[in-house]
């Protein structure tokens, strides 16, 4: 089996002046080529973990590696292959989007042409000469993703990239992530939104209170769910697209379809390729949600050691 | 590393507040230049009358009648030459002093270095403060995680920029004064010119250090406001130290004397208490002189301590 792209063992973080841990005994493995969900409620330690992985914060204990190289000690060797957006993107507000990207590009020595290519990719062409502070949240997020593309990364680490975006922005960002995943980039996507992980990711790790609670393929975490409910503005088109992809779809009610598959990814892919928008995709009898809730609940009630 | 320094220089060039501060420093120097040129200009009798009124004309009339009283010793002069001689004597007494590069080195030249120091210290501060205030430091470290390099590249950029701006301004300042003095046909000793340029270089070195100091301190405190607060606070602490040690004893550890010693070459203060303590023997010399070497050591120590703390904390602490 290929070396995992991200490997974290027994990670712990204590902040000076705060009692207890913020992250404790956390394990995380991201296999190559997967879009891996890093799922946990707010405050469970996702950002803290990612910041330690990227050398922005020091771990109290534990070992981490990227592409099999121990970090942060040898982070400079692999950082060129890692693109990351941590929390809300932050750039110099008085510089234009393009200026911000140029400075980053030059600091790693990639040609300026790459900047314009990245701007094109995230759809900011025409707005790149505006000051960063005039950007909408969605544009800021897309600029941050453009910044990660400067390096042509093999691993993308995205910390709650859809936070605060409007529905259109969320859809765009999720599509970009799916596209990158299909292009072979390994993605670590942190989120507190179950549906997001379900829609975008192939594998996932669930954490609560700084601990790993469960990990595996999204399908296995969902467990019993064998069918999904699909709501789309154009149900007829959706049904045609699903049929073309070999999925059986039956009418659930006036505005929904029932699709028999364990893999929600198949549904989104089929609809995405046919250009049909989804407004809802939920597992029927699926218990990722209940798994998630029960795991994090149990952890909050019993597993505390503070 | 060269690439990183280049990036930081660009970042500095695009940073409006830093550029504005540099321009302000240059404008302040220009203002002092104009002031110096004006306050050393030749003045006619009419100018002096405008400034001081009839005392000047009274004295002039008195000179025409009693030339010797006013220092015109040759009383056989014809009327027109006597008038010129009296005018010159009046101008000597009431008018501006001539432009003297040696005097300016201890006067306006120091003032220019002081203002450049303040402006560029603030420029170094806002440069680093901006990275922290906007949170873009984390973003930069995702591209270059070797923190010592990042710290060093930013330091190099501010020091180079601060030194270059100061050197350009100071060279222009002294070249300008030299040109004015030559234009006025004033005698200019050779060594006065070389001493002026030497001071320009030393001043630029000091300003470069101050820019680096502002940067390093802000990298340590992680906010522009924090640095300004600390500098203001240390002003107050300075007052306390002065009160506690006594004004004279505090001279050695306060910036001003060391600053002057470094820029001008020496700084003299008088420690009469020291003489009293030894019973005030006849001939006790109360003068204490700080030399350029004292000033150099003082600023070098301050820079190294702040720089080391700044680099160490930047390498170790979590970046928000
Ligand atoms: N700089 C910090 N100092 C002290 N505590 C912090 C700091 N950053 C985060 N925390 C705490 O660590 C915990 C985990 O936070 P975080 O990693 O941001 O969670 P998440 O990203 O999963 O929402 C929270 O309890 C938070 O309050
Ligand atoms: Mg977070």
XYZ file of C-alpha atoms in Angstrom, chain B:
320
model
C 17.524 34.239 0.406
C 18.163 36.939 -2.191
C 14.789 36.129 -3.699
C 13.083 36.505 -0.331
C 14.759 39.854 0.319
C 13.588 40.985 -3.100
C 10.036 39.953 -2.239
C 10.190 41.814 1.063
C 11.524 44.937 -0.646
C 8.561 44.799 -3.009
C 6.219 44.299 -0.068
C 7.774 47.369 1.552
C 7.490 49.412 -1.626
C 3.803 48.561 -1.924
C 3.140 49.345 1.702
C 1.768 52.869 1.595
C 2.231 53.765 5.260
C 5.921 52.836 5.143
C 6.496 54.842 1.969
C 4.605 57.829 3.374
C 6.814 57.779 6.463
C 9.942 57.711 4.332
C 8.665 60.616 2.270
C 7.819 62.502 5.471
C 11.388 61.971 6.673
C 12.698 63.415 3.413
C 10.268 66.339 3.587
C 11.340 67.111 7.149
C 14.949 67.195 5.975
C 13.963 69.513 3.130
C 12.204 71.820 5.597
C 15.271 71.952 7.811
C 17.394 72.625 4.748
C 15.259 75.573 3.718
C 15.261 76.876 7.289
C 19.040 76.609 7.468
C 19.537 78.356 4.146
C 17.177 81.172 5.117
C 18.536 81.718 8.620
C 22.112 81.961 7.320
C 21.343 84.238 4.392
C 22.998 87.639 3.985
C 20.810 90.517 5.069
C 20.836 94.105 3.847
C 20.344 97.031 6.222
C 16.738 97.222 5.036
C 16.137 93.548 5.966
C 17.487 94.214 9.448
C 15.321 97.321 9.812
C 12.353 95.185 8.813
C 13.279 92.692 11.520
C 14.352 94.931 14.376
C 13.101 98.429 13.629
C 14.756 101.760 14.324
C 17.453 100.504 16.742
C 19.278 99.366 13.647
C 19.076 102.725 11.890
C 20.042 104.548 15.083
C 23.099 102.361 15.423
C 23.959 102.863 11.780
C 23.727 106.618 12.082
C 25.870 106.485 15.211
C 28.458 104.410 13.309
C 28.653 107.024 10.575
C 29.373 109.657 13.220
C 31.600 107.605 15.552
C 33.026 104.755 13.435
C 35.519 103.642 16.101
C 32.783 102.914 18.636
C 31.386 100.383 16.193
C 34.649 98.736 15.291
C 35.407 100.646 12.082
C 38.969 101.544 12.970
C 40.015 103.378 9.832
C 38.487 106.858 10.222
C 39.993 108.186 7.030
C 37.532 106.310 4.814
C 35.583 108.228 2.190
C 31.870 108.475 2.822
C 30.677 105.642 0.567
C 33.267 103.170 1.888
C 32.467 104.175 5.445
C 28.811 103.478 4.739
C 29.658 99.986 3.443
C 31.941 99.295 6.425
C 29.248 100.373 8.893
C 26.655 98.261 7.107
C 28.933 95.242 7.430
C 29.487 95.926 11.140
C 25.748 96.257 11.773
C 25.113 93.029 9.846
C 27.760 91.268 11.958
C 26.029 92.370 15.117
C 22.377 92.022 14.134
C 22.321 89.813 11.089
C 22.439 86.060 10.543
C 25.563 84.071 11.157
C 27.171 82.852 7.966
C 26.570 79.308 6.864
C 29.288 77.216 8.509
C 29.312 73.511 7.690
C 31.151 72.738 10.941
C 28.469 74.417 13.038
C 25.696 72.763 11.066
C 27.161 69.346 11.836
C 26.325 69.909 15.486
C 23.064 71.701 14.757
C 20.771 71.200 11.807
C 22.660 68.078 10.691
C 21.829 66.321 13.968
C 18.218 67.464 13.700
C 17.926 65.870 10.256
C 19.282 62.567 11.562
C 16.864 62.709 14.528
C 13.844 63.214 12.282
C 14.944 60.536 9.826
C 15.508 58.173 12.734
C 11.987 58.716 14.070
C 10.334 58.451 10.649
C 12.142 55.263 9.666
C 11.805 53.626 13.040
C 8.064 54.026 12.534
C 8.346 52.746 8.966
C 10.077 49.586 10.211
C 7.379 49.240 12.851
C 4.406 49.553 10.533
C 6.045 47.193 8.037
C 6.197 44.357 10.543
C 2.984 45.366 12.310
C 1.029 45.102 9.071
C 1.953 41.438 8.641
C 0.690 40.658 12.134
C -2.373 42.894 12.100
C -3.646 41.375 8.863
C -2.720 37.816 9.739
C -0.883 37.465 6.460
C 2.216 36.255 8.307
C 0.742 32.751 8.534
C 0.103 32.795 4.808
C 3.710 33.736 4.134
C 4.956 30.904 6.329
C 2.920 28.413 4.314
C 5.153 29.349 1.404
C 8.457 29.664 3.248
C 8.374 27.772 6.555
C 12.012 28.486 7.464
C 11.209 31.184 9.933
C 14.740 32.450 10.517
C 14.958 33.135 6.794
C 11.671 34.981 6.736
C 12.711 37.058 9.728
C 16.138 37.750 8.219
C 14.791 38.657 4.783
C 12.368 41.168 6.253
C 15.105 42.630 8.437
C 17.471 42.929 5.492
C 14.771 44.643 3.437
C 13.938 47.275 6.060
C 17.581 47.914 6.938
C 18.594 48.302 3.306
C 15.620 50.541 2.546
C 16.028 52.636 5.696
C 19.770 53.034 5.182
C 19.393 53.884 1.505
C 16.692 56.493 2.089
C 18.683 58.080 4.913
C 21.920 58.066 2.935
C 20.259 59.669 -0.075
C 18.595 62.354 2.051
C 21.713 63.120 4.097
C 24.000 63.247 1.063
C 21.543 65.588 -0.633
C 21.365 67.691 2.521
C 25.108 68.204 2.828
C 25.674 68.580 -0.893
C 22.978 71.238 -0.872
C 24.528 73.138 2.030
C 27.937 72.874 0.404
C 26.548 74.282 -2.837
C 24.864 77.161 -1.000
C 28.035 77.991 0.940
C 30.101 77.940 -2.254
C 27.505 80.049 -4.024
C 27.831 82.632 -1.273
C 31.639 82.658 -1.657
C 32.090 81.629 1.971
C 35.387 80.045 2.956
C 34.928 76.256 3.304
C 37.768 74.332 4.903
C 38.504 71.051 3.128
C 38.039 68.938 6.223
C 34.603 70.453 6.847
C 33.341 68.883 3.636
C 34.735 65.432 4.315
C 33.486 65.635 7.918
C 30.013 66.496 6.651
C 29.939 63.488 4.336
C 31.288 61.280 7.063
C 28.399 62.386 9.236
C 25.993 61.592 6.407
C 27.273 58.016 6.283
C 27.214 57.609 10.067
C 23.718 59.060 10.192
C 22.573 56.603 7.530
C 24.043 53.729 9.545
C 22.168 54.906 12.636
C 18.890 55.308 10.750
C 19.315 51.847 9.196
C 19.775 50.477 12.707
C 16.703 52.340 13.964
C 14.613 50.944 11.105
C 15.791 47.451 11.995
C 15.094 48.145 15.666
C 11.503 49.214 14.941
C 11.044 46.086 12.840
C 12.594 43.676 15.348
C 10.679 45.133 18.276
C 7.388 44.847 16.394
C 8.151 41.268 15.370
C 8.617 40.603 19.067
C 5.472 42.393 20.245
C 3.434 41.465 17.156
C 1.608 44.769 16.870
C 2.339 48.307 15.781
C 0.305 49.678 18.650
C 2.209 47.480 21.097
C 5.527 48.831 19.863
C 4.391 52.444 19.961
C 3.030 51.831 23.443
C 6.305 50.328 24.578
C 8.358 53.170 23.101
C 6.081 55.707 24.768
C 6.200 53.698 27.982
C 9.986 53.526 27.905
C 9.959 57.301 27.584
C 8.126 57.370 30.902
C 10.489 54.771 32.335
C 13.297 57.046 31.178
C 11.826 59.851 33.250
C 11.649 57.525 36.254
C 15.236 56.391 35.763
C 16.318 59.992 35.455
C 14.515 60.807 38.693
C 15.970 57.793 40.467
C 19.550 58.026 39.258
C 19.689 61.770 39.009
C 19.808 63.584 35.737
C 23.563 63.418 35.421
C 23.984 59.739 36.213
C 21.209 58.879 33.774
C 23.060 60.494 30.879
C 25.112 57.400 30.187
C 22.092 55.112 29.779
C 19.747 57.532 28.016
C 19.605 57.557 24.225
C 20.166 61.256 23.585
C 23.806 61.617 24.668
C 24.747 58.370 22.973
C 22.933 59.495 19.860
C 24.832 62.776 19.744
C 28.109 61.047 20.542
C 27.580 58.689 17.627
C 26.504 61.277 15.083
C 28.706 64.234 16.074
C 31.657 62.332 17.502
C 31.450 63.288 21.151
C 28.974 64.387 23.782
C 29.980 66.246 26.917
C 28.163 66.497 30.205
C 29.241 67.642 33.656
C 29.227 65.527 36.764
C 29.825 67.978 39.594
C 28.590 65.480 42.165
C 31.468 63.241 41.234
C 33.836 66.037 42.130
C 32.027 66.723 45.404
C 32.218 63.055 46.288
C 35.975 63.138 46.059
C 36.116 66.206 48.260
C 36.294 68.601 45.327
C 40.027 68.713 45.071
C 41.255 71.679 43.155
C 41.361 70.932 39.474
C 38.747 68.157 39.614
C 37.409 67.853 36.083
C 33.634 67.521 36.152
C 33.385 67.031 32.383
C 32.451 63.553 31.224
C 32.754 62.871 27.518
C 30.905 60.151 25.636
C 32.771 59.206 22.492
C 31.504 57.749 19.262
C 32.684 54.347 20.442
C 30.487 54.671 23.565
C 27.482 55.484 21.413
C 28.267 52.601 19.055
C 28.449 50.097 21.895
C 25.240 51.442 23.428
C 23.180 51.101 20.246
C 24.800 47.813 19.257
C 23.860 46.271 22.599
C 20.268 47.528 22.361
C 19.972 46.212 18.792
C 21.485 42.833 19.543
C 19.328 42.248 22.626
C 16.088 43.215 20.897
C 17.101 41.411 17.699
C 17.947 38.175 19.486
C 14.719 38.195 21.505
C 12.731 38.987 18.388
C 14.251 36.205 16.278
C 14.008 33.678 19.089
C 10.372 34.404 19.775
C 9.517 34.368 16.088
C 11.101 30.953 15.668
C 9.396 29.414 18.660
C 5.990 30.927 19.181
C 2.785 29.868 17.450
C 1.816 32.141 14.601
C -1.829 33.218 14.646
